[in-house]
Amino acid sequence: MVEFGSLSQRIERRSEIVSRSKHEALPTHALDLQDPRAAAEWHWRVGLPMATLVSVVFGFGLARVPPRGGRFARMLPAVLVFILYLLLLLLNQNAIARVDCRPCSACGSSTAPFGDRHPGSTAHVAAGEGLMLRIDRYIAKVLLQTILVVLLAFVGLTAIFALVEELRDGAAGYGFAIAAQYVAYTIPRRTYELVPYVVFLGTLVGLGSLASHSELTVLRASGMSVWRLFASAAMPALLVLTLSAALGEWGAPDAEEAGEAVKAHARQASERIKLRGGSWYREGGLFVNVDALDADGSLLGVRQYQLDDEHRLTAVRNARRARAEQDGWMLEDVVESNLADDAVSARRYAERRWRMQASPTLLSTRTLVQPRKLALSELAGQIDYMKREGLDSARHELAFWTKLLQPAATLSLTALALAFILGPLREVSMGSRLAVGVVAGLAFKYLQDLFGPMTMVYDLPAAVAVLLPILACAVGAVVAVRRLG
């Protein structure tokens, strides 16, 4: 527990608040950099134009790197870097401005509550920064602990429900061991999907614990603004988001594909995964149908239909097997029939190369894993391929934007949790906070599930469906926080 006696700060007088607002109205050249609040305002004004320069420099570097996911994959690091830069800029402004002084009995000037140190001195600023760092670390420790507990509880519950659902399927054709193995493979993906709601509930419980012990009251009474408190609560959320993004991009998709393969192999009692009705792939005038997927990723029962520019069938190829190579596929035991106006010729090949524009893993990815379970880069590749071939990519775009805007959704839910704790949920029990948190989280999820199909029906951009619930949550949180502040 923090000893709040050592963290005491003086509450600002009305005259000081008015003085602080005057700094925002002054031109940049008139700001007195000896005044901490004026210096904070100067740093903010200089930092905003620098954000443009940082974005340009980062954009040039990112443009030179050819990501495997296409142009959409470049957006994720760009958005994350820009958000991180603005957050650091805001934290820097607050750190500089949080220098609370009181009149010095010796000279009549201002000194800090840590001793006779004059404003603007190195020791004074260092003491203020050290105080805020201690508060930030304490809040982060409490929130990370509650987020971890909520995460373990929710992941455990969803895993148990998933295991029961797998065993309930009488036609599954596999026992408890295979079901448990499949559910274990899906845990990384479930963890990634639960992160926004887990962070929301964990923040709600953690801040509620601080409010129950009057610690938030002390922080607010000492002059800590609501938005500064939000910045402290957002730091552990950003840490969890960073780990979650890494898990969702590299760990969860591979584990999900392995789990689907395990289940499919068990259902077929063989090493071949039979695809319902086959899987279709199109590239220009070439249409490909695949019967099954082997355990090593090879395609079984490949049929290719080649059409000309007038959509007339010109060639048909049947291959027993196709194995993946670096630049395409190698068809084995191929029978090729070429259709002319007056004749049909057939030839047999032991091997024949099939070059394709997309990566060789595209077919296996499409056949096994649903769009929402793919990595962001894989979704971007799928979207590029489907748009290039004139296919409907609405489901993939919806999954792409849901993953891309997950940080914004999490931060908006964090702000909503803070508004709840500082407002109607300050004095209620922990059970009431959990109940409200679960209801609010479900409402947010149902909004996302509602707007998703609407974009497909009314042909709206997928980004709109994902942004609307986030904006609704963010606007509600901002309005509530402004009323509290």
Coordinates of C-alpha atoms in Angstrom, one line a residue:
M1 CA 0.0 0.0 0.0
V2 CA 1.1 3.5 -0.7
E3 CA 1.7 5.8 2.3
F4 CA -0.3 8.8 1.2
G5 CA 1.3 11.0 3.7
S6 CA 4.5 10.9 1.7
L7 CA 2.6 11.6 -1.5
S8 CA 0.7 14.7 -0.3
Q9 CA 0.3 17.6 -2.7
R10 CA -1.2 21.0 -2.3
I11 CA -4.6 21.6 -3.9
E12 CA -4.5 24.5 -6.4
R13 CA -6.3 27.7 -5.6
R14 CA -8.7 29.2 -8.1
S15 CA -6.2 31.9 -9.0
E16 CA -3.6 29.3 -10.0
I17 CA -6.1 27.5 -12.2
V18 CA -7.0 30.7 -14.0
S19 CA -3.2 31.4 -14.3
R20 CA -2.7 28.0 -15.9
S21 CA -5.4 28.6 -18.5
K22 CA -3.7 31.9 -19.4
H23 CA -0.7 30.0 -20.7
E24 CA -2.9 28.3 -23.3
A25 CA -4.0 31.7 -24.6
L26 CA -0.5 33.2 -24.8
P27 CA 1.5 33.1 -28.1
T28 CA 4.4 30.8 -28.1
H29 CA 7.1 33.5 -28.0
A30 CA 5.5 35.0 -24.9
L31 CA 5.6 31.8 -22.8
D32 CA 7.9 32.0 -19.7
L33 CA 9.9 28.8 -19.8
Q34 CA 10.9 29.3 -16.1
D35 CA 7.2 28.6 -15.2
P36 CA 6.7 24.8 -15.3
R37 CA 3.1 25.1 -16.7
A38 CA 4.3 27.5 -19.4
A39 CA 7.1 25.1 -20.2
A40 CA 4.6 22.2 -20.5
E41 CA 2.5 24.2 -22.9
W42 CA 5.6 25.1 -25.0
H43 CA 6.6 21.4 -25.2
W44 CA 3.1 20.4 -26.3
R45 CA 3.0 23.1 -29.0
V46 CA 6.4 22.0 -30.3
G47 CA 5.6 18.3 -30.1
L48 CA 2.5 18.5 -32.3
P49 CA 4.3 19.7 -35.4
M50 CA 7.0 17.2 -34.7
A51 CA 4.4 14.4 -34.9
T52 CA 4.1 15.2 -38.6
L53 CA 7.8 14.9 -39.1
V54 CA 7.9 11.6 -37.2
S55 CA 5.1 10.3 -39.3
V56 CA 6.8 11.3 -42.5
V57 CA 10.1 9.7 -41.5
F58 CA 8.5 6.6 -40.3
G59 CA 6.3 6.4 -43.4
F60 CA 9.4 6.6 -45.7
G61 CA 11.1 3.8 -43.8
L62 CA 7.9 1.6 -43.7
A63 CA 7.3 2.1 -47.5
R64 CA 10.7 0.6 -48.2
V65 CA 9.8 -2.6 -46.4
P66 CA 7.7 -4.9 -48.5
P67 CA 5.4 -6.6 -46.0
R68 CA 4.0 -9.9 -46.9
G69 CA 0.5 -8.8 -46.2
G70 CA 0.3 -6.0 -48.7
R71 CA -0.6 -2.3 -48.2
F72 CA -3.1 -3.0 -45.4
A73 CA -0.3 -4.5 -43.2
R74 CA 1.5 -1.2 -43.2
M75 CA -1.3 0.5 -41.4
L76 CA -1.0 -1.4 -38.1
P77 CA 2.6 -0.3 -37.1
A78 CA 1.9 3.3 -38.4
V79 CA -1.3 3.7 -36.3
L80 CA 0.4 2.1 -33.2
V81 CA 3.5 4.4 -33.5
F82 CA 1.3 7.5 -34.0
I83 CA -0.9 6.7 -30.9
L84 CA 2.2 5.9 -28.8
Y85 CA 3.8 9.2 -29.8
L86 CA 0.8 11.2 -28.8
L87 CA 0.5 9.3 -25.5
L88 CA 4.2 10.0 -24.7
L89 CA 3.7 13.6 -25.7
L90 CA 0.7 13.9 -23.3
L91 CA 2.5 12.2 -20.5
N92 CA 5.5 14.5 -21.0
Q93 CA 3.3 17.5 -20.8
N94 CA 1.7 16.4 -17.6
A95 CA 5.0 15.4 -16.0
I96 CA 6.4 18.9 -16.7
A97 CA 3.3 20.7 -15.5
R98 CA 2.9 18.7 -12.2
V99 CA 5.1 20.9 -10.1
D100 CA 3.0 22.0 -7.1
C101 CA 4.6 24.7 -5.0
R102 CA 3.8 26.5 -1.8
P103 CA 5.2 29.9 -0.4
C104 CA 8.6 29.7 1.1
S105 CA 8.8 31.1 4.6
A106 CA 12.4 32.3 4.0
C107 CA 12.1 34.2 0.8
G108 CA 8.5 34.3 -0.1
S109 CA 9.0 32.4 -3.3
S110 CA 7.6 28.9 -4.0
T111 CA 9.0 25.7 -2.7
A112 CA 8.0 22.1 -3.2
P113 CA 6.5 19.9 -0.5
F114 CA 9.7 17.9 -0.4
G115 CA 11.8 20.7 1.1
D116 CA 13.1 24.2 0.4
R117 CA 13.6 23.9 -3.3
H118 CA 12.7 26.7 -5.6
P119 CA 10.4 26.3 -8.6
G120 CA 12.1 25.5 -11.8
S121 CA 15.1 24.0 -10.0
T122 CA 16.4 20.6 -11.1
A123 CA 15.7 19.0 -7.7
H124 CA 12.1 20.5 -7.6
V125 CA 11.2 19.0 -11.0
A126 CA 12.9 15.7 -10.3
A127 CA 10.9 15.4 -7.0
G128 CA 7.6 16.0 -8.9
E129 CA 8.5 13.5 -11.6
G130 CA 9.6 11.0 -9.0
L131 CA 6.3 11.4 -7.2
M132 CA 4.2 10.8 -10.3
L133 CA 6.3 7.9 -11.3
R134 CA 5.7 6.2 -8.0
I135 CA 2.0 6.8 -8.4
D136 CA 2.0 5.5 -11.9
R137 CA 3.9 2.3 -10.9
Y138 CA 1.5 1.7 -8.0
I139 CA -1.6 2.1 -10.2
A140 CA 0.0 -0.1 -12.9
K141 CA 0.8 -2.8 -10.4
V142 CA -2.7 -2.9 -9.0
L143 CA -4.3 -2.9 -12.5
L144 CA -2.0 -5.5 -13.9
Q145 CA -2.8 -7.8 -11.0
T146 CA -6.5 -7.5 -11.4
I147 CA -6.3 -7.8 -15.2
L148 CA -4.2 -11.0 -14.9
V149 CA -6.8 -12.5 -12.4
V150 CA -9.7 -11.6 -14.7
L151 CA -7.9 -13.0 -17.7
L152 CA -7.1 -16.3 -16.1
A153 CA -10.8 -16.6 -14.9
F154 CA -12.3 -15.8 -18.3
V155 CA -9.9 -17.9 -20.4
G156 CA -10.5 -20.8 -18.0
L157 CA -14.2 -20.5 -18.2
T158 CA -14.3 -20.2 -22.0
A159 CA -11.9 -23.2 -22.4
I160 CA -14.2 -25.3 -20.1
F161 CA -17.3 -24.3 -22.1
A162 CA -15.5 -25.0 -25.4
L163 CA -14.4 -28.5 -24.1
V164 CA -17.9 -29.3 -23.1
E165 CA -19.2 -28.2 -26.5
E166 CA -16.6 -30.3 -28.3
L167 CA -17.5 -33.4 -26.3
R168 CA -21.3 -32.8 -26.7
D169 CA -21.0 -33.1 -30.5
G170 CA -21.9 -36.8 -30.9
A171 CA -20.7 -36.9 -34.5
A172 CA -17.3 -35.6 -33.7
G173 CA -15.6 -39.0 -34.0
Y174 CA -13.0 -38.3 -31.4
G175 CA -12.6 -38.6 -27.6
F176 CA -11.6 -36.4 -24.7
A177 CA -7.9 -36.4 -25.5
I178 CA -8.4 -34.9 -29.0
A179 CA -11.0 -32.5 -27.7
A180 CA -8.7 -31.3 -24.9
Q181 CA -5.8 -31.0 -27.4
Y182 CA -7.9 -28.9 -29.8
V183 CA -9.2 -26.6 -27.0
A184 CA -5.6 -26.1 -25.8
Y185 CA -4.6 -25.0 -29.3
T186 CA -7.4 -22.4 -29.4
I187 CA -6.4 -20.8 -26.0
P188 CA -4.1 -18.2 -27.6
R189 CA -6.8 -17.1 -30.0
R190 CA -9.4 -16.9 -27.2
T191 CA -7.0 -14.9 -25.1
Y192 CA -6.5 -12.4 -27.9
E193 CA -10.2 -12.0 -28.5
L194 CA -10.9 -11.5 -24.7
V195 CA -8.3 -8.8 -24.2
P196 CA -10.5 -5.7 -24.6
Y197 CA -13.1 -7.0 -22.2
V198 CA -10.6 -8.4 -19.8
V199 CA -8.8 -5.0 -19.6
F200 CA -12.1 -3.3 -19.1
L201 CA -13.2 -5.5 -16.2
G202 CA -9.7 -5.6 -14.7
T203 CA -9.5 -1.8 -14.8
L204 CA -13.0 -1.6 -13.3
V205 CA -12.1 -3.9 -10.5
G206 CA -8.6 -2.4 -9.9
L207 CA -9.8 1.2 -9.8
G208 CA -12.7 0.1 -7.7
S209 CA -10.3 -1.4 -5.2
L210 CA -8.4 1.9 -5.0
A211 CA -11.7 3.8 -4.6
S212 CA -12.8 1.5 -1.8
H213 CA -9.7 2.4 0.2
S214 CA -10.2 6.1 -0.6
E215 CA -6.9 6.2 -2.5
L216 CA -8.5 7.7 -5.6
T217 CA -10.1 10.3 -3.4
V218 CA -6.7 11.3 -2.1
L219 CA -5.2 11.4 -5.5
R220 CA -8.1 13.6 -6.8
A221 CA -7.9 15.8 -3.7
S222 CA -4.2 16.3 -4.2
G223 CA -4.8 17.9 -7.6
M224 CA -4.5 14.9 -9.9
S225 CA -6.8 15.5 -12.9
V226 CA -9.1 12.8 -14.3
W227 CA -7.2 12.7 -17.6
R228 CA -3.9 12.3 -15.8
L229 CA -5.5 9.4 -13.9
F230 CA -6.6 8.0 -17.2
A231 CA -3.0 8.2 -18.5
S232 CA -1.8 6.2 -15.5
A233 CA -4.5 3.6 -16.1
A234 CA -3.8 3.4 -19.8
M235 CA -0.2 2.4 -19.4
P236 CA -0.8 -1.1 -18.1
A237 CA -3.6 -1.4 -20.7
L238 CA -1.1 -0.5 -23.5
L239 CA 1.4 -3.1 -22.1
V240 CA -1.3 -5.8 -22.2
L241 CA -2.3 -4.7 -25.7
T242 CA 1.3 -4.9 -27.0
L243 CA 1.6 -8.5 -25.7
S244 CA -1.8 -9.3 -27.1
A245 CA -0.9 -7.9 -30.6
A246 CA 2.2 -10.1 -30.7
L247 CA 0.1 -13.1 -29.7
G248 CA -2.6 -12.4 -32.2
E249 CA -0.1 -11.9 -35.1
W250 CA 2.4 -14.7 -34.5
G251 CA 1.2 -17.2 -31.9
A252 CA -2.6 -17.6 -32.2
P253 CA -3.0 -18.1 -36.0
D254 CA -0.4 -21.0 -36.1
A255 CA -1.9 -22.6 -33.0
E256 CA -5.4 -22.3 -34.4
E257 CA -4.4 -23.9 -37.7
A258 CA -2.7 -26.7 -35.9
G259 CA -5.8 -27.3 -33.8
E260 CA -8.1 -27.4 -36.8
A261 CA -5.8 -29.9 -38.4
V262 CA -5.8 -32.1 -35.3
K263 CA -9.6 -32.1 -35.2
A264 CA -10.0 -32.7 -38.9
H265 CA -7.5 -35.6 -38.9
A266 CA -9.3 -37.2 -36.0
R267 CA -12.7 -36.9 -37.7
Q268 CA -11.4 -38.5 -40.9
A269 CA -9.4 -41.1 -39.0
S270 CA -6.6 -40.5 -41.5
E271 CA -3.9 -38.0 -42.4
R272 CA -6.1 -36.4 -45.1
I273 CA -8.5 -33.5 -44.4
K274 CA -11.6 -33.9 -46.6
L275 CA -13.0 -30.5 -47.6
R276 CA -16.8 -30.2 -48.0
G277 CA -17.5 -29.8 -51.6
G278 CA -13.8 -29.0 -52.2
S279 CA -12.2 -25.6 -51.9
W280 CA -12.2 -23.1 -54.8
Y281 CA -9.5 -20.7 -55.7
R282 CA -9.5 -18.2 -58.5
E283 CA -6.6 -16.3 -60.1
G284 CA -7.5 -14.4 -63.3
G285 CA -9.0 -16.9 -65.7
L286 CA -7.8 -19.9 -63.8
F287 CA -10.3 -21.7 -61.5
V288 CA -8.9 -24.3 -59.1
N289 CA -10.8 -26.9 -57.1
V290 CA -9.1 -28.9 -54.3
D291 CA -10.5 -32.1 -52.8
A292 CA -8.4 -32.5 -49.6
L293 CA -5.4 -31.2 -47.7
D294 CA -2.6 -33.6 -46.6
A295 CA -0.9 -33.4 -43.2
D296 CA 2.3 -31.9 -44.7
G297 CA 0.2 -29.1 -46.4
S298 CA 0.1 -30.7 -49.9
L299 CA -3.1 -30.4 -52.0
L300 CA -4.9 -33.6 -53.0
G301 CA -7.2 -34.0 -56.0
V302 CA -6.5 -30.7 -57.8
R303 CA -8.6 -29.7 -60.8
Q304 CA -7.8 -26.6 -62.9
Y305 CA -10.1 -24.9 -65.4
Q306 CA -8.6 -22.3 -67.7
L307 CA -10.9 -19.7 -69.3
D308 CA -9.9 -17.2 -72.0
D309 CA -10.9 -13.5 -72.1
E310 CA -14.3 -14.4 -73.6
H311 CA -14.9 -16.8 -70.7
R312 CA -14.6 -19.9 -72.9
L313 CA -13.0 -23.1 -71.5
T314 CA -9.6 -23.7 -73.1
A315 CA -7.9 -26.2 -70.9
V316 CA -8.6 -28.7 -68.0
R317 CA -5.9 -30.2 -65.8
N318 CA -6.3 -33.0 -63.2
A319 CA -3.5 -33.6 -60.8
R320 CA -3.3 -36.3 -58.1
R321 CA -1.2 -34.1 -55.8
A322 CA 0.4 -30.7 -55.5
R323 CA 3.2 -30.0 -53.2
A324 CA 4.1 -26.4 -52.0
E325 CA 7.4 -24.8 -53.2
Q326 CA 8.9 -21.4 -52.7
D327 CA 7.4 -19.8 -55.8
G328 CA 4.2 -21.8 -56.3
W329 CA 3.1 -25.5 -56.5
M330 CA 4.5 -28.6 -58.3
L331 CA 1.6 -30.7 -59.7
E332 CA 2.2 -34.4 -59.7
D333 CA 0.7 -37.0 -62.1
V334 CA -1.0 -34.5 -64.3
V335 CA -3.5 -35.1 -67.1
E336 CA -4.0 -31.9 -69.3
S337 CA -6.7 -31.6 -71.9
N338 CA -6.5 -28.6 -74.3
L339 CA -9.8 -27.6 -76.0
A340 CA -9.7 -26.2 -79.5
D341 CA -12.5 -25.2 -81.9
D342 CA -12.4 -28.6 -83.7
A343 CA -10.5 -31.0 -81.4
V344 CA -9.5 -31.9 -77.9
S345 CA -5.9 -33.0 -77.2
A346 CA -4.8 -34.7 -74.0
R347 CA -1.3 -35.1 -72.5
R348 CA 0.1 -36.7 -69.4
Y349 CA 3.0 -35.2 -67.3
A350 CA 4.8 -36.7 -64.3
E351 CA 5.3 -33.1 -62.9
R352 CA 4.1 -29.7 -64.0
R353 CA 4.8 -26.4 -62.3
W354 CA 1.9 -24.2 -61.3
R355 CA 3.0 -20.6 -60.7
M356 CA 0.6 -18.4 -58.7
Q357 CA 0.8 -14.7 -57.7
A358 CA -0.3 -15.3 -54.1
S359 CA 1.8 -17.2 -51.5
P360 CA 1.5 -21.0 -51.5
T361 CA 0.1 -20.9 -48.0
L362 CA -2.9 -19.0 -49.2
L363 CA -4.9 -22.1 -50.1
S364 CA -4.3 -24.0 -46.9
T365 CA -5.1 -20.8 -44.9
R366 CA -8.4 -20.4 -46.7
T367 CA -9.4 -24.0 -46.3
L368 CA -8.7 -24.4 -42.6
V369 CA -9.1 -21.1 -40.7
Q370 CA -12.0 -18.7 -40.5
P371 CA -11.2 -15.0 -41.2
R372 CA -11.5 -13.8 -37.6
K373 CA -8.9 -16.4 -36.6
L374 CA -6.2 -15.3 -39.1
A375 CA -3.3 -13.0 -38.4
L376 CA -3.5 -9.4 -39.5
S377 CA -0.9 -9.9 -42.2
E378 CA -2.7 -13.0 -43.5
L379 CA -6.0 -11.1 -43.6
A380 CA -4.4 -8.3 -45.6
G381 CA -3.1 -10.8 -48.1
Q382 CA -6.5 -12.4 -48.4
I383 CA -8.1 -9.0 -49.0
D384 CA -5.6 -8.1 -51.7
Y385 CA -6.2 -11.4 -53.4
M386 CA -10.0 -11.3 -53.3
K387 CA -10.2 -7.7 -54.5
R388 CA -7.7 -8.5 -57.3
E389 CA -9.9 -11.4 -58.4
G390 CA -13.2 -9.5 -58.0
L391 CA -14.4 -11.6 -55.0
D392 CA -16.4 -10.5 -52.0
S393 CA -14.0 -9.6 -49.2
A394 CA -16.5 -8.1 -46.7
R395 CA -16.0 -10.8 -44.0
H396 CA -12.2 -10.5 -44.3
E397 CA -12.3 -6.7 -44.2
L398 CA -14.5 -6.8 -41.1
A399 CA -12.1 -9.1 -39.3
F400 CA -9.2 -7.0 -40.4
W401 CA -10.6 -3.7 -39.1
T402 CA -11.7 -5.4 -35.8
K403 CA -8.1 -6.5 -35.2
L404 CA -6.6 -3.2 -36.3
L405 CA -8.8 -1.1 -34.1
Q406 CA -8.6 -3.4 -31.1
P407 CA -6.2 -0.9 -29.2
A408 CA -8.7 1.9 -29.7
A409 CA -11.6 -0.3 -28.4
T410 CA -9.5 -1.2 -25.4
L411 CA -8.6 2.4 -24.5
S412 CA -12.2 3.5 -24.9
L413 CA -13.3 0.8 -22.5
T414 CA -10.6 1.8 -20.1
A415 CA -11.9 5.4 -20.1
L416 CA -15.4 4.1 -19.6
A417 CA -14.2 2.1 -16.6
L418 CA -12.6 5.2 -15.1
A419 CA -15.8 7.2 -15.6
F420 CA -17.8 4.4 -13.9
I421 CA -15.5 4.3 -10.8
L422 CA -15.3 8.0 -10.4
G423 CA -19.0 8.3 -10.8
P424 CA -21.9 5.9 -9.9
L425 CA -19.7 2.9 -8.9
R426 CA -17.5 4.6 -6.4
E427 CA -19.2 3.4 -3.2
V428 CA -20.8 0.1 -4.4
S429 CA -19.6 -3.5 -3.7
M430 CA -17.2 -5.4 -5.9
G431 CA -20.0 -7.7 -7.1
S432 CA -22.0 -4.7 -8.3
R433 CA -19.0 -3.5 -10.2
L434 CA -18.5 -6.9 -11.8
A435 CA -22.1 -7.1 -12.8
V436 CA -22.1 -3.6 -14.4
G437 CA -18.8 -4.4 -16.1
V438 CA -20.1 -7.7 -17.6
V439 CA -23.3 -5.9 -18.8
A440 CA -21.3 -3.0 -20.4
G441 CA -18.9 -5.4 -22.0
L442 CA -21.7 -7.5 -23.5
A443 CA -23.4 -4.4 -24.7
F444 CA -20.2 -3.3 -26.5
K445 CA -19.8 -6.8 -28.1
Y446 CA -23.4 -7.0 -29.2
L447 CA -23.0 -3.6 -30.8
Q448 CA -20.0 -4.8 -32.7
D449 CA -21.9 -8.0 -33.7
L450 CA -24.9 -5.9 -34.8
F451 CA -23.1 -3.4 -37.0
G452 CA -20.9 -6.1 -38.7
P453 CA -23.7 -7.8 -40.7
M454 CA -25.3 -4.4 -41.4
T455 CA -22.2 -3.4 -43.5
M456 CA -22.5 -6.5 -45.6
V457 CA -26.3 -5.9 -46.2
Y458 CA -26.1 -2.2 -46.9
D459 CA -22.6 -2.3 -48.6
L460 CA -21.0 0.0 -46.1
P461 CA -17.2 0.1 -45.4
A462 CA -16.2 -2.4 -42.8
A463 CA -14.2 0.2 -40.9
V464 CA -17.5 2.0 -40.1
A465 CA -19.0 -1.1 -38.5
V466 CA -16.0 -1.4 -36.2
L467 CA -15.6 2.3 -35.4
L468 CA -19.3 3.1 -34.5
P469 CA -19.3 1.1 -31.2
I470 CA -15.8 2.4 -30.3
L471 CA -16.9 6.0 -30.9
A472 CA -20.1 5.5 -28.9
C473 CA -18.1 4.1 -26.0
A474 CA -15.4 6.8 -26.3
V475 CA -18.0 9.7 -26.5
G476 CA -19.9 8.3 -23.5
A477 CA -16.7 8.1 -21.5
V478 CA -15.5 11.6 -22.5
V479 CA -18.9 13.1 -21.6
A480 CA -18.9 11.4 -18.2
V481 CA -15.3 12.3 -17.4
R482 CA -15.9 16.0 -18.4
R483 CA -18.9 16.1 -16.0
L484 CA -16.8 14.6 -13.3
G485 CA -13.8 16.9 -13.9

